[in-house]
Amino acid sequence: MTGPQPILNSEVAISAADESMPLLKAGDSRWADRSFFAIISACGFCVLALVGLIIYELITKSSLSLHSFGLKFFFRSEWDPVNDQFGALPFVYGTIVSSIVALVIAVPLAVGVAVFITEMSPPWLRGPLSFTTELLAAIPSVIYGLWAIFVLVPLLRAYVQPFLAHYFGWTSLFQGPPYGIGMLAAGIILAIMIIPIISSITREVMTAVPQQQREAVLALGATRWEMIRTGVLRNARAGIFGGIILGLGRALGETMAVTMVIGNRPDIAKSLFAPGYTMASVIANEFTEATGDVYLSALIEVGLALFIVTIIVNVLAQFMVWTVTRGMPARSQT
Amino acid sequence: MQANPTSLVPEIAATGISFRRRAMNALVTGSAAGAVLLVLVPLGAIFAYLVYKGFGSLNWAFLTQTPKPVGEAGGGMANAIAGSAYVLLIASSMGVPIGIGAGIYLAEYGRNRFGDLIRFTADVLNGVPSIIVGIVAYGLVVLSQGHFSALAGGVALAIMMIPIISRTTEEMLLLVPQAVREAAFGLGVSRWRTTLSITLRTATSGVITGVMLAFARAAGETAPLLFTAFGNQYWNWRMNQPTAALPLQIFSYAISPFDEWHRQAWAGALILIILIVLSVTAVRVAASRGMLKGVS
């Protein structure tokens, strides 16, 4: 008749617990719990404080330029450190144009890759394919830049740019001497860098579309493409759009690879062959050389603008992805 | 019996689906496969060039010597490799504990408004361009110290690591079944002890994977180091002195006009990729073994 026996003497119970369960000997666990909670909350608060710190640093350090140029800063195109005259228009232009070029190239490819991996590829190929496309995201930016300088740019100069100028020169987007480096090279290398982001998010939201939806459309006699178009892509479009915007956010803030191939000239040219400059690369190139206070604060103001834009873009993107993947059943019509 | 379905289906396919629709289907399938091939081309090309160009210039001197002045052949990036390791060590010593702590907070105490706020800011921090992080570390450390330093580089990389580590730690801790926690509580174990020795211990492998992801990303970052660690042609082991880093060295050699330096940039890039892949796989293997011990 062994088994748990009621212990009548409470002192005995405590001493028995002391001997048999070392975990209980933690002693005053309320005090320990409280201090643990305090340490852990401090770590959590750190994350919050870091973002606050970034905003504070950017605003205080750029106040000189904010005061002397105001909003006009973003609409002026002279960049003259000698006379302390600064306008960020060429950098804003370069950032936007290089990102648009990147999106135009990356979006069809990334969505195509996602569609192939989720809907068409044989199951054994699915894992390796998604692993390899994700591998693109693990390559450091400076290695992309290195590759672009020595492989992509010579290719563009020798083959792609003459071809484009010959057949599409009339659009005036592809005019001028084929340097190789310039807006087009920056756009292409950015595209390669953002493809894994867009395609992995697109895959995620496409997998969130319920299987019955596909089966239902197929049962109505649709071909596979019609099933993908009406059954999958239409339901996942908000999430795909979110993935595209997330890619845009990455492209806007990308620094090293772009700095290495865009040419770094603060001009606004219509042709994609011409060298340009982006907000991130002007900071990377000129920050350590900025001699005057106004010069430095103008650069930090460029950084502040870049920060605000990327934050807005990222928040928007995360919201859109969240609307698709939060586990809601797909709505029939919107 | 068997002939019926097989003969029926093509008939429907042939009559029911028009040529235009079938052609469209084939076209889209073809272009999706084409997109995959097109995306794999740059990936293959980058790795092929890294190996082809990098191995050619890789030698013992490259791994053991500091850079030579322009015009002299030879020299290496030993100080940059060591400098990268040094800066990463500083960054990890700050970023890993804070990141894991924040992750624990989010998973164990963060099911409320404040937790949502921190989760949101961690995602915001993750999206901040790395060059901006460099500016902030410059303002925080470099300006107050008066010169570029390894510490400033470490702070910048730590800021990049924290959001990645905290979000993956949270995800991994949430994968631990609630019943495990309840079992510990039921035995009378206090909450902090449960979190550290039961929940975190169970999720160790996943947490370490997250740390390695952050580490690998920080190892390749160049932009935040440009005006914090700054680079150095010589050895440096002091926290408050500028230090060399592998990505910085690759960058400055790549944009230089000298062929010898270009070759060294390729070799440096190959070393960087190898180090990133090696450190990730090594820790992953070690973690999976330790994990097995912890569970059984």
XYZ file of C-alpha atoms in Angstrom:
630
model
C 0.000 0.000 0.000
C 2.546 2.579 -0.963
C 1.412 5.777 -2.506
C 1.038 9.408 -1.708
C 0.309 9.788 1.937
C -1.207 12.847 3.527
C 1.452 14.702 5.451
C 0.032 15.986 8.645
C 2.924 17.935 9.962
C 3.529 21.011 7.847
C 7.138 21.440 8.987
C 7.952 17.984 7.777
C 6.409 18.821 4.408
C 8.598 21.863 3.944
C 11.785 20.056 4.863
C 10.879 17.180 2.563
C 10.299 19.583 -0.287
C 13.600 21.243 0.480
C 15.462 17.984 0.086
C 13.641 16.463 -2.827
C 13.049 19.434 -5.095
C 16.031 21.697 -5.536
C 14.040 23.835 -7.944
C 11.825 24.915 -5.096
C 14.804 26.123 -3.129
C 14.904 29.238 -5.265
C 13.883 30.905 -2.070
C 12.111 34.185 -2.302
C 10.845 33.579 -5.807
C 8.639 36.641 -5.799
C 11.650 38.901 -5.512
C 13.543 36.931 -8.150
C 10.552 36.999 -10.466
C 10.239 40.737 -10.135
C 13.864 41.446 -10.908
C 13.780 39.038 -13.844
C 10.738 40.838 -15.174
C 12.513 44.176 -14.738
C 15.600 43.021 -16.674
C 13.540 41.480 -19.470
C 11.322 44.556 -19.756
C 14.419 46.739 -19.921
C 15.606 44.696 -22.905
C 12.232 45.127 -24.551
C 12.282 48.809 -23.783
C 15.733 49.017 -25.399
C 14.192 48.260 -28.783
C 11.733 51.092 -28.308
C 14.462 53.411 -27.058
C 16.683 52.633 -30.063
C 14.063 53.818 -32.526
C 13.501 56.918 -30.395
C 17.238 57.480 -30.313
C 17.515 57.200 -34.096
C 14.770 59.784 -34.592
C 16.268 62.087 -31.954
C 19.790 61.851 -33.377
C 18.639 62.478 -36.946
C 16.489 65.485 -36.035
C 18.950 67.222 -33.699
C 21.967 66.624 -35.915
C 20.201 67.924 -39.003
C 18.580 70.968 -37.371
C 21.119 73.372 -38.886
C 20.183 72.365 -42.378
C 16.472 72.087 -41.528
C 16.494 75.697 -40.375
C 18.554 77.219 -43.131
C 16.915 75.490 -46.100
C 13.490 74.393 -44.882
C 11.375 72.277 -47.192
C 13.000 73.867 -50.237
C 15.923 71.518 -49.500
C 14.147 68.754 -51.380
C 13.313 70.847 -54.432
C 16.655 72.483 -55.089
C 19.178 70.803 -57.289
C 22.442 72.561 -56.497
C 24.862 70.683 -54.277
C 27.725 73.065 -53.604
C 29.722 72.329 -50.457
C 32.131 75.203 -51.180
C 29.429 77.856 -50.856
C 27.298 75.908 -48.368
C 24.376 75.647 -50.773
C 22.575 72.330 -50.591
C 19.566 70.833 -52.353
C 18.668 67.177 -52.355
C 16.598 66.974 -55.543
C 19.180 64.999 -57.603
C 19.485 62.397 -54.859
C 15.743 62.057 -54.400
C 15.414 61.701 -58.175
C 18.181 59.112 -58.374
C 16.750 57.096 -55.504
C 13.275 57.031 -57.014
C 14.374 56.277 -60.576
C 16.800 53.496 -59.616
C 14.138 51.905 -57.408
C 11.528 52.092 -60.166
C 13.912 50.463 -62.643
C 14.579 47.766 -60.058
C 10.867 47.129 -59.502
C 10.097 46.995 -63.231
C 12.703 44.260 -63.639
C 12.208 42.434 -60.339
C 8.411 42.224 -59.975
C 7.593 40.019 -62.995
C 10.576 37.770 -62.302
C 9.889 37.448 -58.575
C 6.180 36.728 -59.050
C 7.037 34.270 -61.814
C 9.452 32.455 -59.520
C 6.881 32.343 -56.724
C 4.149 31.057 -59.048
C 6.462 28.390 -60.419
C 7.598 27.211 -56.981
C 4.162 27.091 -55.352
C 1.946 25.983 -58.243
C 3.931 24.353 -61.015
C 7.166 22.845 -59.811
C 7.370 19.122 -59.030
C 7.448 18.645 -55.247
C 11.051 17.419 -55.120
C 12.248 20.609 -56.797
C 10.342 22.934 -54.476
C 12.728 22.842 -51.498
C 15.986 23.290 -53.426
C 14.501 26.081 -55.551
C 13.238 28.140 -52.634
C 16.526 27.570 -50.810
C 18.542 28.825 -53.779
C 16.437 31.930 -54.329
C 16.708 32.683 -50.630
C 20.475 32.280 -50.900
C 20.468 35.428 -53.040
C 19.348 37.332 -49.940
C 22.305 36.088 -47.891
C 24.967 37.561 -50.174
C 26.365 40.773 -48.675
C 25.667 43.983 -50.533
C 29.354 44.764 -51.053
C 29.825 41.464 -52.918
C 26.941 42.346 -55.241
C 28.703 45.634 -55.850
C 32.012 43.938 -56.561
C 30.378 41.561 -59.014
C 28.476 44.408 -60.649
C 31.631 46.479 -61.194
C 33.640 43.712 -62.806
C 31.020 41.562 -64.527
C 27.684 43.351 -64.960
C 28.985 46.781 -66.002
C 31.322 45.497 -68.761
C 28.467 43.333 -70.070
C 26.120 46.308 -70.131
C 28.695 48.487 -71.832
C 29.609 45.985 -74.514
C 26.280 44.347 -75.362
C 23.148 45.527 -73.594
C 23.454 49.286 -73.876
C 24.330 49.398 -77.614
C 21.410 47.045 -78.251
C 18.975 49.158 -76.230
C 20.225 52.392 -77.778
C 19.805 50.967 -81.280
C 16.281 49.623 -80.879
C 14.787 51.756 -78.101
C 16.833 54.946 -78.394
C 13.724 56.792 -79.624
C 12.168 56.589 -76.140
C 15.017 58.874 -74.980
C 15.382 56.605 -71.960
C 18.303 54.830 -73.577
C 20.437 57.581 -75.032
C 23.918 58.860 -74.677
C 27.311 57.224 -74.403
C 27.244 53.680 -72.993
C 29.441 54.041 -69.911
C 28.150 50.878 -68.334
C 27.928 52.449 -64.908
C 24.848 54.559 -64.319
C 21.173 54.371 -63.450
C 20.540 51.200 -65.477
C 23.344 49.233 -63.785
C 22.136 50.368 -60.365
C 18.568 49.369 -61.211
C 19.614 45.905 -62.399
C 21.751 45.122 -59.363
C 18.959 46.383 -57.071
C 16.520 44.131 -58.918
C 18.697 41.086 -58.265
C 18.877 42.038 -54.595
C 15.128 42.521 -54.055
C 13.905 39.482 -56.032
C 14.294 37.093 -53.054
C 12.304 39.427 -50.759
C 9.407 39.862 -53.168
C 9.293 36.206 -54.174
C 9.434 34.831 -50.625
C 6.559 37.076 -49.486
C 4.576 36.259 -52.621
C 5.104 32.557 -51.920
C 3.992 33.016 -48.337
C 0.723 34.737 -49.257
C 0.029 32.303 -52.099
C 0.407 29.386 -49.693
C -2.080 31.113 -47.393
C -4.777 30.778 -50.082
C -6.832 27.703 -49.132
C -6.365 24.563 -51.208
C -10.142 24.137 -51.708
C -10.156 27.374 -53.647
C -7.754 25.884 -56.208
C -9.709 22.644 -56.395
C -12.977 24.501 -56.857
C -11.676 26.541 -59.774
C -10.099 23.462 -61.388
C -13.373 21.583 -61.004
C -15.090 24.287 -63.031
C -12.863 23.313 -65.942
C -10.170 25.949 -65.698
C -6.688 25.431 -67.037
C -3.863 25.693 -64.530
C -3.098 29.286 -65.469
C -6.768 30.276 -65.161
C -6.812 28.607 -61.739
C -3.729 30.544 -60.651
C -5.078 33.812 -62.002
C -8.618 33.682 -60.667
C -8.198 31.397 -57.686
C -4.814 32.299 -56.248
C -3.368 35.575 -57.487
C -6.639 37.463 -57.143
C -6.971 36.449 -53.505
C -3.356 37.065 -52.673
C -2.956 40.353 -54.515
C -2.908 42.590 -51.437
C -0.143 40.465 -49.933
C 1.799 40.375 -53.187
C 1.522 44.135 -53.386
C 2.805 44.280 -49.817
C 5.789 42.146 -50.799
C 6.520 44.475 -53.713
C 6.418 47.491 -51.398
C 8.727 45.713 -48.955
C 11.129 45.186 -51.848
C 10.792 48.878 -52.678
C 11.713 49.752 -49.098
C 14.847 47.682 -49.363
C 15.732 49.216 -52.733
C 15.323 52.775 -51.445
C 17.752 52.255 -48.578
C 20.287 50.011 -50.290
C 23.700 51.640 -50.153
C 26.861 49.802 -51.080
C 26.057 48.008 -54.312
C 24.361 51.112 -55.708
C 27.206 53.407 -54.664
C 29.640 51.176 -56.508
C 27.882 51.273 -59.886
C 25.608 54.316 -60.163
C 28.372 56.737 -61.095
C 27.891 59.190 -58.217
C 27.163 62.392 -60.138
C 24.454 64.724 -58.792
C 22.778 65.314 -62.151
C 19.205 64.853 -63.233
C 19.300 63.177 -66.627
C 16.439 61.613 -68.509
C 18.514 58.789 -69.944
C 19.040 55.682 -67.852
C 22.552 55.420 -69.291
C 23.622 58.576 -67.471
C 25.298 58.407 -64.078
C 23.241 59.494 -61.089
C 23.360 59.609 -57.328
C 21.082 58.276 -54.594
C 20.303 59.500 -51.090
C 22.023 56.554 -49.460
C 25.120 56.741 -51.629
C 25.671 60.468 -51.148
C 25.768 59.824 -47.408
C 28.138 56.885 -47.854
C 30.513 58.853 -50.088
C 30.590 62.287 -48.539
C 29.905 61.800 -44.831
C 33.528 61.405 -43.781
C 34.620 64.243 -46.057
C 31.968 66.696 -44.880
C 34.017 69.573 -43.559
C 31.492 72.235 -42.620
C 28.715 71.929 -40.050
C 26.067 72.826 -42.618
C 27.442 70.238 -45.023
C 27.261 67.501 -42.367
C 23.777 68.462 -41.236
C 22.569 68.585 -44.848
C 23.780 65.004 -45.270
C 22.030 63.965 -42.064
C 18.858 65.644 -43.295
C 19.060 63.481 -46.417
C 19.324 60.552 -43.998
C 16.306 61.755 -42.043
C 14.220 61.945 -45.209
C 15.374 58.470 -46.242
C 14.498 57.145 -42.792
C 10.991 58.604 -42.848
C 10.258 57.314 -46.352
C 11.496 53.780 -45.658
C 9.530 53.624 -42.396
C 6.308 54.644 -44.128
C 6.922 52.170 -46.944
C 7.720 49.308 -44.562
C 4.737 49.901 -42.292
C 2.440 50.031 -45.302
C 3.910 46.803 -46.651
C 3.621 44.926 -43.369
C 0.014 46.006 -43.030
C -0.793 44.687 -46.503
C 0.922 41.348 -45.936
C -0.832 41.035 -42.593
C -4.286 41.500 -44.149
C -3.696 38.391 -46.263
C -1.811 36.088 -43.891
C -3.657 36.657 -40.631
C -5.580 33.450 -41.242
C -8.791 34.893 -42.597
C -10.675 32.746 -45.092
C -10.441 34.275 -48.526
C -13.274 36.631 -49.259
C -15.267 35.874 -52.371
C -15.526 39.426 -53.652
C -14.188 42.753 -52.597
C -12.679 -0.565 -66.792
C -9.322 1.130 -67.129
C -9.741 2.200 -70.703
C -12.765 4.315 -69.947
C -11.351 7.137 -67.848
C -8.120 7.393 -69.818
C -9.904 7.698 -73.115
C -12.487 10.071 -71.736
C -10.194 12.661 -70.248
C -8.189 13.637 -73.341
C -11.431 13.862 -75.260
C -12.763 16.439 -72.848
C -9.416 18.172 -72.836
C -9.348 18.323 -76.589
C -12.881 19.482 -77.146
C -13.675 21.391 -73.959
C -10.643 23.632 -73.743
C -9.980 25.879 -76.669
C -6.595 26.152 -78.303
C -6.255 29.754 -77.158
C -6.663 28.805 -73.491
C -4.262 25.895 -73.740
C -1.701 28.043 -75.507
C -2.034 30.705 -72.813
C -1.514 28.062 -70.140
C 1.603 26.739 -71.846
C 2.904 30.255 -72.375
C 2.557 31.184 -68.708
C 4.065 27.907 -67.520
C 6.983 28.483 -69.850
C 7.576 32.046 -68.745
C 7.389 31.142 -65.045
C 10.028 28.470 -65.602
C 11.995 31.016 -67.623
C 11.820 33.468 -64.708
C 13.285 30.833 -62.403
C 16.165 30.195 -64.801
C 16.764 33.925 -65.237
C 16.959 34.433 -61.462
C 19.328 31.505 -61.015
C 21.728 32.925 -63.621
C 23.064 35.839 -61.514
C 23.263 33.611 -58.444
C 25.332 31.055 -60.303
C 27.394 33.775 -61.950
C 28.219 35.460 -58.636
C 29.356 32.242 -56.981
C 31.272 31.129 -60.084
C 33.130 34.442 -60.270
C 33.838 34.435 -56.535
C 35.428 31.027 -56.750
C 37.154 31.607 -60.081
C 38.590 35.060 -59.284
C 38.932 34.559 -55.550
C 40.825 31.267 -55.508
C 43.341 32.616 -58.011
C 44.470 35.370 -55.647
C 44.124 33.450 -52.425
C 47.390 32.468 -50.805
C 49.018 32.163 -47.426
C 50.256 35.756 -47.447
C 46.714 36.986 -48.000
C 45.605 35.356 -44.781
C 48.612 36.345 -42.659
C 49.822 39.774 -43.812
C 48.576 43.345 -43.622
C 48.018 45.386 -46.810
C 51.049 46.554 -48.754
C 51.304 50.103 -50.127
C 50.133 50.773 -53.680
C 52.468 49.371 -56.281
C 53.966 46.631 -54.154
C 52.670 43.188 -54.944
C 51.570 40.819 -52.205
C 50.193 41.702 -48.826
C 46.918 40.529 -47.469
C 43.856 41.191 -45.394
C 44.752 39.454 -42.145
C 44.104 42.604 -40.132
C 40.733 43.097 -41.832
C 39.651 39.518 -41.093
C 40.688 39.893 -37.457
C 39.119 43.365 -37.331
C 35.797 42.017 -38.598
C 35.859 39.311 -35.947
C 36.701 41.905 -33.293
C 33.906 44.300 -34.272
C 31.446 41.407 -34.488
C 32.502 40.251 -31.020
C 31.785 43.722 -29.610
C 28.470 43.821 -31.464
C 27.417 40.359 -30.271
C 28.297 41.076 -26.661
C 25.765 43.912 -26.729
C 23.256 42.779 -29.328
C 22.765 39.121 -28.378
C 21.751 39.548 -24.693
C 19.509 42.532 -25.420
C 17.961 40.826 -28.435
C 17.270 37.573 -26.602
C 15.952 39.501 -23.588
C 13.587 41.487 -25.766
C 12.479 38.256 -27.448
C 11.748 36.665 -24.065
C 9.774 39.725 -23.049
C 7.705 39.605 -26.241
C 6.975 35.885 -25.963
C 6.387 35.550 -22.212
C 5.095 38.943 -21.089
C 4.266 40.701 -24.345
C 0.657 39.712 -24.995
C -0.517 43.277 -24.410
C -0.468 46.776 -25.863
C 3.093 47.494 -24.825
C 4.235 44.211 -26.331
C 2.520 45.086 -29.605
C 4.276 48.445 -29.587
C 7.679 46.813 -29.111
C 6.932 44.223 -31.773
C 6.047 47.025 -34.166
C 9.161 49.056 -33.343
C 11.343 45.964 -33.781
C 9.941 45.585 -37.281
C 10.523 49.281 -37.918
C 14.107 48.948 -36.682
C 14.587 45.976 -38.984
C 13.603 48.094 -41.977
C 15.872 51.043 -41.179
C 18.505 51.364 -43.943
C 21.903 50.329 -42.638
C 23.519 53.618 -43.625
C 21.148 55.424 -41.220
C 22.277 53.136 -38.413
C 25.802 54.228 -39.277
C 24.844 57.895 -38.882
C 23.299 57.200 -35.477
C 26.324 55.263 -34.212
C 28.493 58.102 -35.494
C 26.457 60.629 -33.525
C 26.377 58.485 -30.401
C 29.919 57.154 -30.162
C 32.232 58.809 -32.651
C 31.195 62.376 -31.832
C 31.411 61.846 -28.077
C 34.756 60.015 -28.296
C 36.165 62.399 -30.850
C 37.444 59.740 -33.250
C 36.408 56.651 -35.229
C 36.601 53.442 -33.270
C 35.966 49.714 -33.197
C 33.430 50.355 -30.438
C 31.373 52.613 -32.724
C 31.344 49.907 -35.395
C 30.252 47.382 -32.787
C 27.404 49.619 -31.622
C 26.207 50.085 -35.196
C 26.209 46.340 -35.899
C 24.533 45.626 -32.540
C 21.660 47.950 -33.506
C 21.266 45.911 -36.711
C 21.312 42.585 -34.842
C 18.820 43.371 -32.057
C 15.547 43.359 -34.047
C 16.423 40.179 -35.950
C 17.394 38.303 -32.777
C 14.414 39.483 -30.762
C 11.837 38.572 -33.393
C 13.274 35.091 -34.055
C 13.667 34.424 -30.319
C 10.025 35.351 -29.807
C 8.899 33.059 -32.613
C 10.953 30.151 -31.282
C 9.724 30.592 -27.704
C 6.124 30.673 -28.882
C 6.671 27.287 -30.541
C 7.281 25.740 -27.095
C 3.959 24.192 -26.035
C 2.105 25.951 -23.240
C 1.771 22.606 -21.461
C 5.542 22.520 -20.828
C 5.354 25.825 -18.977
C 2.303 24.681 -17.045
C 4.065 21.489 -16.036
C 6.909 23.527 -14.578
C 4.513 25.860 -12.775
C 2.677 22.829 -11.464
C 5.899 21.608 -9.863
C 6.166 24.924 -8.108
C 9.020 26.292 -10.199
C 9.125 30.052 -10.233
C 8.393 31.953 -13.413
C 11.899 33.206 -14.140
C 13.339 29.757 -13.618
C 10.707 28.247 -15.898
C 11.481 30.768 -18.614
C 15.241 30.331 -18.472
C 15.717 26.634 -17.732
C 12.614 25.188 -19.362
C 11.252 27.383 -22.143
C 14.468 28.977 -23.380
C 16.331 25.687 -23.002
C 13.781 23.890 -25.139
C 14.006 26.554 -27.833
C 17.823 26.826 -27.740
C 18.433 25.509 -31.226
C 15.978 27.913 -32.823
C 17.236 30.870 -30.833
C 20.821 30.149 -31.855
C 19.765 29.907 -35.475
C 18.242 33.373 -35.154
C 21.423 34.701 -33.583
C 23.453 33.235 -36.430
C 21.153 34.830 -39.000
C 21.730 38.186 -37.363
C 25.452 37.481 -37.123
C 25.689 36.556 -40.795
C 23.841 39.682 -41.811
C 26.004 41.900 -39.611
C 29.188 40.251 -40.880
C 28.501 41.393 -44.429
C 27.355 44.908 -43.591
C 29.545 47.652 -44.961
C 27.501 50.835 -44.856
C 27.245 51.156 -41.031
C 31.024 50.705 -40.695
C 32.042 53.397 -43.192
C 32.082 56.177 -40.632
C 32.244 54.198 -37.410
C 34.974 51.520 -37.637
C 36.382 53.504 -40.587
C 39.088 51.018 -41.626
C 42.762 50.747 -40.847
C 45.820 49.588 -42.782
C 47.415 48.107 -39.678
C 46.572 45.780 -36.810
C 44.437 47.225 -34.086
C 43.173 45.651 -30.880
C 42.013 48.747 -29.077
C 38.324 49.479 -28.621
C 38.746 53.212 -29.142
C 40.838 53.093 -32.305
C 39.699 52.798 -35.928
C 39.826 49.211 -37.063
C 39.855 47.404 -40.387
C 36.919 45.230 -41.409
C 36.661 42.759 -44.269
C 33.658 44.350 -46.054
C 35.231 47.814 -45.786
C 38.473 46.522 -47.251
C 36.631 44.815 -50.114
C 34.769 48.048 -50.837
C 37.812 50.295 -50.898
C 39.810 47.819 -52.994
C 36.945 47.274 -55.434
C 36.575 50.976 -56.258
C 40.348 51.513 -56.469
C 42.004 51.710 -59.893
C 44.657 49.033 -59.274
C 44.464 45.516 -60.701
C 46.357 44.018 -57.770
C 43.791 45.445 -55.350
C 40.920 44.197 -57.500
C 42.324 40.675 -57.220
C 42.570 41.059 -53.468
C 38.989 42.325 -53.321
C 37.811 39.118 -54.995
C 39.826 37.001 -52.587
C 38.409 38.989 -49.651
C 34.878 38.498 -50.935
C 35.449 34.760 -51.218
C 36.778 34.653 -47.646
C 33.781 36.692 -46.432
C 31.262 34.327 -48.037
C 33.125 31.269 -46.747
C 33.280 32.675 -43.212
C 29.569 33.534 -43.231
C 28.549 30.083 -44.481
C 30.983 28.295 -42.153
C 29.968 30.123 -38.992
C 26.290 29.583 -39.687
C 26.588 25.862 -40.390
C 29.066 25.210 -37.556
C 26.860 26.731 -34.898
C 23.794 25.097 -36.385
C 25.391 21.662 -36.094
C 26.595 22.352 -32.553
C 23.187 23.650 -31.563
C 21.365 20.619 -32.907
C 23.645 18.325 -30.846
C 23.281 20.405 -27.704
C 19.561 20.537 -28.303
C 19.327 16.752 -28.339
C 21.140 16.590 -25.024
C 18.864 19.196 -23.491
C 15.683 17.372 -24.421
C 16.570 13.789 -23.592
